[in-house]
């Protein structure tokens, strides 16, 4: 396997903080360095997969954990609509189930033959890649409405924390940034390849905040995204003095 250049973490980043226009008790803290970068998903266009043992599966080698019951139920409603024409593992999934629990008892999509059970192989007539994603495209739906939350959010990351202003009042800080290799915890070091800070994946024609508008709007709301986009444009106009080091020189 050819080693692709992945930049080391710890480089300078620029952040912006602003109140959620729709909820003044929430403050967004957004990583402008990441959101104005040229990262793009290269699945099917050079992605070697996170594990050498499953190169065709991209980052879908282990199955996806559900965020909560609502997430699982939403995906389940889509699964009920999939036919063998959409889903290569349809018969297996119907017969033996499409979910399983991990060692900690957390519900996830089932792993089958080295990939998520919804992963269609390259030779499948219904289309290569995620059956849930393919169904969305066929039906004119947005893919983030048909897939588990973790699948459509990566490599965006949303985190929450309560912040004490120092005067006895608090607010919720919602962080929007890059889901780095380190974000996976100790297991991140075991990945054979990872895309978010890899130069091979920073080849997008447009920045992340543009290409991932639907996902960011889902995470932040329409008013929050509109404000973020304004700050991103201002950051770009200023010359992006803290560009993502995985980006090509611009």
PDB file of C-alpha atoms in Angstrom:
ATOM      1  CA  UNK A   1       0.000   0.000   0.000  1.00  0.00           C
ATOM      2  CA  UNK A   2       1.398   3.406  -0.956  1.00  0.00           C
ATOM      3  CA  UNK A   3       1.739   5.727   2.018  1.00  0.00           C
ATOM      4  CA  UNK A   4      -0.056   8.991   1.322  1.00  0.00           C
ATOM      5  CA  UNK A   5       1.158  12.216   2.950  1.00  0.00           C
ATOM      6  CA  UNK A   6      -0.794  13.066   6.093  1.00  0.00           C
ATOM      7  CA  UNK A   7       0.093  16.275   7.897  1.00  0.00           C
ATOM      8  CA  UNK A   8       0.870  16.272  11.609  1.00  0.00           C
ATOM      9  CA  UNK A   9      -1.741  17.759  13.923  1.00  0.00           C
ATOM     10  CA  UNK A  10      -0.972  20.759  16.114  1.00  0.00           C
ATOM     11  CA  UNK A  11      -0.777  23.349  13.326  1.00  0.00           C
ATOM     12  CA  UNK A  12      -2.251  26.871  13.795  1.00  0.00           C
ATOM     13  CA  UNK A  13      -5.982  27.246  13.299  1.00  0.00           C
ATOM     14  CA  UNK A  14      -8.330  30.219  13.231  1.00  0.00           C
ATOM     15  CA  UNK A  15     -11.655  30.032  15.065  1.00  0.00           C
ATOM     16  CA  UNK A  16     -14.687  32.281  15.168  1.00  0.00           C
ATOM     17  CA  UNK A  17     -17.261  32.470  17.951  1.00  0.00           C
ATOM     18  CA  UNK A  18     -20.742  33.894  17.504  1.00  0.00           C
ATOM     19  CA  UNK A  19     -24.134  33.552  19.133  1.00  0.00           C
ATOM     20  CA  UNK A  20     -26.661  31.343  17.413  1.00  0.00           C
ATOM     21  CA  UNK A  21     -29.063  33.840  15.783  1.00  0.00           C
ATOM     22  CA  UNK A  22     -31.927  31.454  16.554  1.00  0.00           C
ATOM     23  CA  UNK A  23     -30.928  30.798  20.183  1.00  0.00           C
ATOM     24  CA  UNK A  24     -28.925  33.391  22.160  1.00  0.00           C
ATOM     25  CA  UNK A  25     -28.162  30.811  24.870  1.00  0.00           C
ATOM     26  CA  UNK A  26     -25.961  28.912  22.398  1.00  0.00           C
ATOM     27  CA  UNK A  27     -22.588  30.073  21.067  1.00  0.00           C
ATOM     28  CA  UNK A  28     -20.959  28.463  18.031  1.00  0.00           C
ATOM     29  CA  UNK A  29     -17.181  28.035  17.994  1.00  0.00           C
ATOM     30  CA  UNK A  30     -16.154  27.141  14.441  1.00  0.00           C
ATOM     31  CA  UNK A  31     -12.807  26.127  12.969  1.00  0.00           C
ATOM     32  CA  UNK A  32     -12.384  28.412   9.959  1.00  0.00           C
ATOM     33  CA  UNK A  33      -9.130  26.730   8.970  1.00  0.00           C
ATOM     34  CA  UNK A  34     -10.957  23.440   8.467  1.00  0.00           C
ATOM     35  CA  UNK A  35     -14.191  24.845   7.067  1.00  0.00           C
ATOM     36  CA  UNK A  36     -12.409  26.870   4.373  1.00  0.00           C
ATOM     37  CA  UNK A  37     -10.085  23.990   3.471  1.00  0.00           C
ATOM     38  CA  UNK A  38     -10.352  22.060   0.205  1.00  0.00           C
ATOM     39  CA  UNK A  39     -10.979  18.660   1.756  1.00  0.00           C
ATOM     40  CA  UNK A  40     -13.382  16.472  -0.206  1.00  0.00           C
ATOM     41  CA  UNK A  41     -14.457  12.841  -0.007  1.00  0.00           C
ATOM     42  CA  UNK A  42     -12.450  10.777  -2.495  1.00  0.00           C
ATOM     43  CA  UNK A  43     -14.339   7.509  -2.056  1.00  0.00           C
ATOM     44  CA  UNK A  44     -14.192   5.684  -5.371  1.00  0.00           C
ATOM     45  CA  UNK A  45     -11.631   8.179  -6.666  1.00  0.00           C
ATOM     46  CA  UNK A  46      -8.418   7.109  -4.994  1.00  0.00           C
ATOM     47  CA  UNK A  47      -9.474   6.436  -1.401  1.00  0.00           C
ATOM     48  CA  UNK A  48      -7.457   3.421  -0.177  1.00  0.00           C
ATOM     49  CA  UNK A  49      -9.736   2.781   2.813  1.00  0.00           C
ATOM     50  CA  UNK A  50      -8.970   3.157   6.495  1.00  0.00           C
ATOM     51  CA  UNK A  51      -7.790  -0.463   6.663  1.00  0.00           C
ATOM     52  CA  UNK A  52      -5.525  -2.262   4.216  1.00  0.00           C
ATOM     53  CA  UNK A  53      -7.693  -5.358   4.670  1.00  0.00           C
ATOM     54  CA  UNK A  54     -10.794  -3.560   3.292  1.00  0.00           C
ATOM     55  CA  UNK A  55      -9.536  -1.097   0.667  1.00  0.00           C
ATOM     56  CA  UNK A  56     -12.810  -1.000  -1.272  1.00  0.00           C
ATOM     57  CA  UNK A  57     -14.887  -0.131   1.810  1.00  0.00           C
ATOM     58  CA  UNK A  58     -13.464   3.346   2.387  1.00  0.00           C
ATOM     59  CA  UNK A  59     -14.330   4.373   5.944  1.00  0.00           C
ATOM     60  CA  UNK A  60     -17.284   1.946   6.010  1.00  0.00           C
ATOM     61  CA  UNK A  61     -15.314  -1.063   7.216  1.00  0.00           C
ATOM     62  CA  UNK A  62     -16.677  -1.399  10.745  1.00  0.00           C
ATOM     63  CA  UNK A  63     -20.332  -0.445  10.532  1.00  0.00           C
ATOM     64  CA  UNK A  64     -21.835   2.735  11.979  1.00  0.00           C
ATOM     65  CA  UNK A  65     -22.886   3.402  15.564  1.00  0.00           C
ATOM     66  CA  UNK A  66     -26.229   5.117  16.036  1.00  0.00           C
ATOM     67  CA  UNK A  67     -26.324   8.414  17.897  1.00  0.00           C
ATOM     68  CA  UNK A  68     -29.600   7.562  19.636  1.00  0.00           C
ATOM     69  CA  UNK A  69     -32.906   5.749  19.185  1.00  0.00           C
ATOM     70  CA  UNK A  70     -34.235   8.429  16.828  1.00  0.00           C
ATOM     71  CA  UNK A  71     -31.222   7.953  14.567  1.00  0.00           C
ATOM     72  CA  UNK A  72     -31.742   4.177  14.456  1.00  0.00           C
ATOM     73  CA  UNK A  73     -35.473   4.509  13.792  1.00  0.00           C
ATOM     74  CA  UNK A  74     -34.957   7.062  11.012  1.00  0.00           C
ATOM     75  CA  UNK A  75     -32.493   4.770   9.238  1.00  0.00           C
ATOM     76  CA  UNK A  76     -34.742   1.777   9.837  1.00  0.00           C
ATOM     77  CA  UNK A  77     -37.574   3.491   7.983  1.00  0.00           C
ATOM     78  CA  UNK A  78     -35.287   3.863   4.955  1.00  0.00           C
ATOM     79  CA  UNK A  79     -34.039   0.276   5.191  1.00  0.00           C
ATOM     80  CA  UNK A  80     -37.638  -0.916   4.912  1.00  0.00           C
ATOM     81  CA  UNK A  81     -37.777   0.735   1.473  1.00  0.00           C
ATOM     82  CA  UNK A  82     -34.598  -0.817   0.085  1.00  0.00           C
ATOM     83  CA  UNK A  83     -34.959  -3.553  -2.512  1.00  0.00           C
ATOM     84  CA  UNK A  84     -32.371  -6.021  -3.841  1.00  0.00           C
ATOM     85  CA  UNK A  85     -31.809  -3.546  -6.671  1.00  0.00           C
ATOM     86  CA  UNK A  86     -30.560  -0.960  -4.149  1.00  0.00           C
ATOM     87  CA  UNK A  87     -28.837  -3.200  -1.629  1.00  0.00           C
ATOM     88  CA  UNK A  88     -26.430  -5.983  -2.510  1.00  0.00           C
ATOM     89  CA  UNK A  89     -26.732  -7.607   0.942  1.00  0.00           C
ATOM     90  CA  UNK A  90     -30.515  -7.301   1.002  1.00  0.00           C
ATOM     91  CA  UNK A  91     -31.232 -11.001   1.510  1.00  0.00           C
ATOM     92  CA  UNK A  92     -28.547 -11.366   4.182  1.00  0.00           C
ATOM     93  CA  UNK A  93     -29.790  -8.275   5.999  1.00  0.00           C
ATOM     94  CA  UNK A  94     -33.407  -9.400   5.917  1.00  0.00           C
ATOM     95  CA  UNK A  95     -32.602 -12.936   6.995  1.00  0.00           C
ATOM     96  CA  UNK A  96     -30.081 -12.303   9.773  1.00  0.00           C
ATOM     97  CA  UNK A  97     -30.573  -8.633  10.576  1.00  0.00           C
ATOM     98  CA  UNK A  98     -28.760  -5.431   9.695  1.00  0.00           C
ATOM     99  CA  UNK A  99     -27.859  -4.255  13.215  1.00  0.00           C
ATOM    100  CA  UNK A 100     -25.678  -5.637  15.984  1.00  0.00           C
ATOM    101  CA  UNK A 101     -24.266  -4.514  19.333  1.00  0.00           C
ATOM    102  CA  UNK A 102     -20.600  -3.838  19.972  1.00  0.00           C
ATOM    103  CA  UNK A 103     -18.623  -5.054  22.988  1.00  0.00           C
ATOM    104  CA  UNK A 104     -20.053  -2.201  25.082  1.00  0.00           C
ATOM    105  CA  UNK A 105     -23.616  -3.016  24.085  1.00  0.00           C
ATOM    106  CA  UNK A 106     -24.000  -0.020  21.742  1.00  0.00           C
ATOM    107  CA  UNK A 107     -26.227  -0.493  18.696  1.00  0.00           C
ATOM    108  CA  UNK A 108     -24.621  -0.185  15.253  1.00  0.00           C
ATOM    109  CA  UNK A 109     -25.060  -1.317  11.678  1.00  0.00           C
ATOM    110  CA  UNK A 110     -23.818  -4.848  11.220  1.00  0.00           C
ATOM    111  CA  UNK A 111     -20.376  -5.560   9.808  1.00  0.00           C
ATOM    112  CA  UNK A 112     -20.413  -8.267   7.154  1.00  0.00           C
ATOM    113  CA  UNK A 113     -17.490  -9.618   5.133  1.00  0.00           C
ATOM    114  CA  UNK A 114     -15.166  -6.739   5.967  1.00  0.00           C
ATOM    115  CA  UNK A 115     -17.571  -3.835   5.559  1.00  0.00           C
ATOM    116  CA  UNK A 116     -20.825  -2.306   6.746  1.00  0.00           C
ATOM    117  CA  UNK A 117     -23.692  -4.482   5.565  1.00  0.00           C
ATOM    118  CA  UNK A 118     -24.985  -1.551   3.496  1.00  0.00           C
ATOM    119  CA  UNK A 119     -21.757  -1.341   1.487  1.00  0.00           C
ATOM    120  CA  UNK A 120     -22.285  -2.395  -2.134  1.00  0.00           C
ATOM    121  CA  UNK A 121     -19.240  -3.826  -3.890  1.00  0.00           C
ATOM    122  CA  UNK A 122     -17.742  -2.195  -6.960  1.00  0.00           C
ATOM    123  CA  UNK A 123     -19.307  -4.719  -9.338  1.00  0.00           C
ATOM    124  CA  UNK A 124     -22.864  -4.422  -8.003  1.00  0.00           C
ATOM    125  CA  UNK A 125     -25.329  -3.330 -10.696  1.00  0.00           C
ATOM    126  CA  UNK A 126     -27.181  -1.069  -8.271  1.00  0.00           C
ATOM    127  CA  UNK A 127     -24.103   1.079  -7.729  1.00  0.00           C
ATOM    128  CA  UNK A 128     -20.871   1.032  -5.763  1.00  0.00           C
ATOM    129  CA  UNK A 129     -20.834   2.307  -2.179  1.00  0.00           C
ATOM    130  CA  UNK A 130     -23.468   2.901   0.465  1.00  0.00           C
ATOM    131  CA  UNK A 131     -26.913   1.519  -0.398  1.00  0.00           C
ATOM    132  CA  UNK A 132     -28.547   4.183   1.788  1.00  0.00           C
ATOM    133  CA  UNK A 133     -26.656   6.940  -0.025  1.00  0.00           C
ATOM    134  CA  UNK A 134     -27.511   5.471  -3.414  1.00  0.00           C
ATOM    135  CA  UNK A 135     -31.184   5.257  -2.487  1.00  0.00           C
ATOM    136  CA  UNK A 136     -31.178   8.939  -1.528  1.00  0.00           C
ATOM    137  CA  UNK A 137     -29.706   9.958  -4.874  1.00  0.00           C
ATOM    138  CA  UNK A 138     -32.197   7.813  -6.781  1.00  0.00           C
ATOM    139  CA  UNK A 139     -35.143   9.277  -4.883  1.00  0.00           C
ATOM    140  CA  UNK A 140     -33.957  12.883  -5.051  1.00  0.00           C
ATOM    141  CA  UNK A 141     -33.363  13.010  -1.291  1.00  0.00           C
ATOM    142  CA  UNK A 142     -30.446  14.542   0.572  1.00  0.00           C
ATOM    143  CA  UNK A 143     -28.113  11.736   1.703  1.00  0.00           C
ATOM    144  CA  UNK A 144     -27.923  13.042   5.253  1.00  0.00           C
ATOM    145  CA  UNK A 145     -31.612  12.223   5.643  1.00  0.00           C
ATOM    146  CA  UNK A 146     -31.145   8.514   4.888  1.00  0.00           C
ATOM    147  CA  UNK A 147     -27.839   7.597   6.564  1.00  0.00           C
ATOM    148  CA  UNK A 148     -26.771   7.199  10.217  1.00  0.00           C
ATOM    149  CA  UNK A 149     -25.708  10.505  11.768  1.00  0.00           C
ATOM    150  CA  UNK A 150     -22.060   9.520  12.079  1.00  0.00           C
ATOM    151  CA  UNK A 151     -21.867   8.636   8.376  1.00  0.00           C
ATOM    152  CA  UNK A 152     -23.020  11.986   7.025  1.00  0.00           C
ATOM    153  CA  UNK A 153     -21.281  14.091   9.662  1.00  0.00           C
ATOM    154  CA  UNK A 154     -17.764  12.738   9.168  1.00  0.00           C
ATOM    155  CA  UNK A 155     -15.296  14.315   8.942  1.00  0.00           C
ATOM    156  CA  UNK A 156     -17.224  17.231  10.428  1.00  0.00           C
ATOM    157  CA  UNK A 157     -17.353  17.084  14.205  1.00  0.00           C
ATOM    158  CA  UNK A 158     -19.872  18.716  16.521  1.00  0.00           C
ATOM    159  CA  UNK A 159     -19.123  18.864  20.237  1.00  0.00           C
ATOM    160  CA  UNK A 160     -20.900  20.527  23.145  1.00  0.00           C
ATOM    161  CA  UNK A 161     -19.716  21.958  26.432  1.00  0.00           C
ATOM    162  CA  UNK A 162     -21.121  24.231  29.125  1.00  0.00           C
ATOM    163  CA  UNK A 163     -19.118  27.422  29.618  1.00  0.00           C
ATOM    164  CA  UNK A 164     -19.076  29.539  32.787  1.00  0.00           C
ATOM    165  CA  UNK A 165     -18.814  33.223  31.906  1.00  0.00           C
ATOM    166  CA  UNK A 166     -17.343  33.963  35.323  1.00  0.00           C
ATOM    167  CA  UNK A 167     -20.306  35.986  36.524  1.00  0.00           C
ATOM    168  CA  UNK A 168     -22.395  33.035  37.601  1.00  0.00           C
ATOM    169  CA  UNK A 169     -24.079  32.562  34.226  1.00  0.00           C
ATOM    170  CA  UNK A 170     -23.400  29.839  31.690  1.00  0.00           C
ATOM    171  CA  UNK A 171     -23.997  29.132  28.035  1.00  0.00           C
ATOM    172  CA  UNK A 172     -23.769  26.127  25.726  1.00  0.00           C
ATOM    173  CA  UNK A 173     -20.802  26.177  23.372  1.00  0.00           C
ATOM    174  CA  UNK A 174     -21.252  24.152  20.186  1.00  0.00           C
ATOM    175  CA  UNK A 175     -17.970  23.433  18.454  1.00  0.00           C
ATOM    176  CA  UNK A 176     -17.899  22.737  14.714  1.00  0.00           C
ATOM    177  CA  UNK A 177     -14.602  21.478  13.378  1.00  0.00           C
ATOM    178  CA  UNK A 178     -12.506  18.714  11.877  1.00  0.00           C
ATOM    179  CA  UNK A 179     -12.963  15.126  13.015  1.00  0.00           C
ATOM    180  CA  UNK A 180      -9.274  14.345  13.124  1.00  0.00           C
ATOM    181  CA  UNK A 181      -7.625  10.966  13.500  1.00  0.00           C
ATOM    182  CA  UNK A 182      -7.086  11.842  17.173  1.00  0.00           C
ATOM    183  CA  UNK A 183     -10.837  12.280  17.586  1.00  0.00           C
ATOM    184  CA  UNK A 184     -11.213   8.499  17.407  1.00  0.00           C
ATOM    185  CA  UNK A 185      -9.231   8.106  20.615  1.00  0.00           C
ATOM    186  CA  UNK A 186      -6.469   5.488  20.924  1.00  0.00           C
ATOM    187  CA  UNK A 187      -8.014   3.513  18.058  1.00  0.00           C
ATOM    188  CA  UNK A 188      -7.284   6.345  15.651  1.00  0.00           C
ATOM    189  CA  UNK A 189      -3.616   5.418  15.625  1.00  0.00           C
ATOM    190  CA  UNK A 190      -4.538   1.962  14.319  1.00  0.00           C
ATOM    191  CA  UNK A 191      -6.110   3.279  11.115  1.00  0.00           C
ATOM    192  CA  UNK A 192      -3.916   2.512   8.113  1.00  0.00           C
ATOM    193  CA  UNK A 193      -5.071   5.683   6.347  1.00  0.00           C
ATOM    194  CA  UNK A 194      -7.220   8.667   7.289  1.00  0.00           C
ATOM    195  CA  UNK A 195      -8.474  11.455   5.092  1.00  0.00           C
ATOM    196  CA  UNK A 196      -9.213  14.668   6.987  1.00  0.00           C
ATOM    197  CA  UNK A 197      -5.617  15.945   7.148  1.00  0.00           C
ATOM    198  CA  UNK A 198      -4.309  13.986   4.191  1.00  0.00           C
ATOM    199  CA  UNK A 199      -3.125  15.960   1.182  1.00  0.00           C
ATOM    200  CA  UNK A 200      -4.591  13.353  -1.171  1.00  0.00           C
ATOM    201  CA  UNK A 201      -8.092  14.325  -0.003  1.00  0.00           C
ATOM    202  CA  UNK A 202      -7.570  18.104  -0.072  1.00  0.00           C
ATOM    203  CA  UNK A 203      -8.374  18.385  -3.758  1.00  0.00           C
ATOM    204  CA  UNK A 204     -11.861  19.906  -3.674  1.00  0.00           C
ATOM    205  CA  UNK A 205     -12.815  22.625  -6.125  1.00  0.00           C
ATOM    206  CA  UNK A 206     -14.746  24.438  -3.393  1.00  0.00           C
ATOM    207  CA  UNK A 207     -14.227  24.790   0.373  1.00  0.00           C
ATOM    208  CA  UNK A 208     -15.825  22.515   2.954  1.00  0.00           C
ATOM    209  CA  UNK A 209     -18.359  25.115   4.118  1.00  0.00           C
ATOM    210  CA  UNK A 210     -19.754  25.210   0.561  1.00  0.00           C
ATOM    211  CA  UNK A 211     -19.636  21.514  -0.353  1.00  0.00           C
ATOM    212  CA  UNK A 212     -21.056  20.503   3.033  1.00  0.00           C
ATOM    213  CA  UNK A 213     -23.727  23.193   3.243  1.00  0.00           C
ATOM    214  CA  UNK A 214     -26.549  20.692   3.766  1.00  0.00           C
ATOM    215  CA  UNK A 215     -24.738  18.906   6.576  1.00  0.00           C
ATOM    216  CA  UNK A 216     -23.686  22.121   8.308  1.00  0.00           C
ATOM    217  CA  UNK A 217     -27.211  23.501   8.040  1.00  0.00           C
ATOM    218  CA  UNK A 218     -28.523  20.340   9.683  1.00  0.00           C
ATOM    219  CA  UNK A 219     -25.981  20.746  12.498  1.00  0.00           C
ATOM    220  CA  UNK A 220     -26.376  24.507  13.004  1.00  0.00           C
ATOM    221  CA  UNK A 221     -29.742  25.537  11.598  1.00  0.00           C
ATOM    222  CA  UNK A 222     -30.267  27.833   8.619  1.00  0.00           C
ATOM    223  CA  UNK A 223     -29.542  31.069  10.483  1.00  0.00           C
ATOM    224  CA  UNK A 224     -26.428  29.622  12.107  1.00  0.00           C
ATOM    225  CA  UNK A 225     -25.099  28.359   8.787  1.00  0.00           C
ATOM    226  CA  UNK A 226     -25.749  31.694   7.069  1.00  0.00           C
ATOM    227  CA  UNK A 227     -23.689  33.468   9.725  1.00  0.00           C
ATOM    228  CA  UNK A 228     -20.928  30.863   9.467  1.00  0.00           C
ATOM    229  CA  UNK A 229     -20.775  31.222   5.685  1.00  0.00           C
ATOM    230  CA  UNK A 230     -20.365  34.990   6.063  1.00  0.00           C
ATOM    231  CA  UNK A 231     -17.418  34.548   8.425  1.00  0.00           C
ATOM    232  CA  UNK A 232     -15.871  31.944   6.120  1.00  0.00           C
ATOM    233  CA  UNK A 233     -16.071  34.302   3.142  1.00  0.00           C
ATOM    234  CA  UNK A 234     -14.478  37.078   5.184  1.00  0.00           C
ATOM    235  CA  UNK A 235     -11.729  34.691   6.277  1.00  0.00           C
ATOM    236  CA  UNK A 236     -11.045  33.734   2.659  1.00  0.00           C
ATOM    237  CA  UNK A 237     -11.067  37.363   1.530  1.00  0.00           C
ATOM    238  CA  UNK A 238      -8.458  38.139   4.167  1.00  0.00           C
ATOM    239  CA  UNK A 239      -6.039  35.684   2.599  1.00  0.00           C
ATOM    240  CA  UNK A 240      -6.579  32.745   4.998  1.00  0.00           C
ATOM    241  CA  UNK A 241      -3.434  33.443   6.991  1.00  0.00           C
ATOM    242  CA  UNK A 242      -3.890  30.073   8.712  1.00  0.00           C
ATOM    243  CA  UNK A 243      -4.642  27.745   5.776  1.00  0.00           C
ATOM    244  CA  UNK A 244      -4.956  24.031   6.357  1.00  0.00           C
ATOM    245  CA  UNK A 245      -1.480  22.592   5.691  1.00  0.00           C
ATOM    246  CA  UNK A 246      -2.978  19.674   3.738  1.00  0.00           C
ATOM    247  CA  UNK A 247      -4.398  22.124   1.189  1.00  0.00           C
ATOM    248  CA  UNK A 248      -2.550  22.824  -2.056  1.00  0.00           C
ATOM    249  CA  UNK A 249      -0.839  26.200  -2.073  1.00  0.00           C
ATOM    250  CA  UNK A 250      -3.282  28.838  -3.291  1.00  0.00           C
TER     251      UNK A 250
END
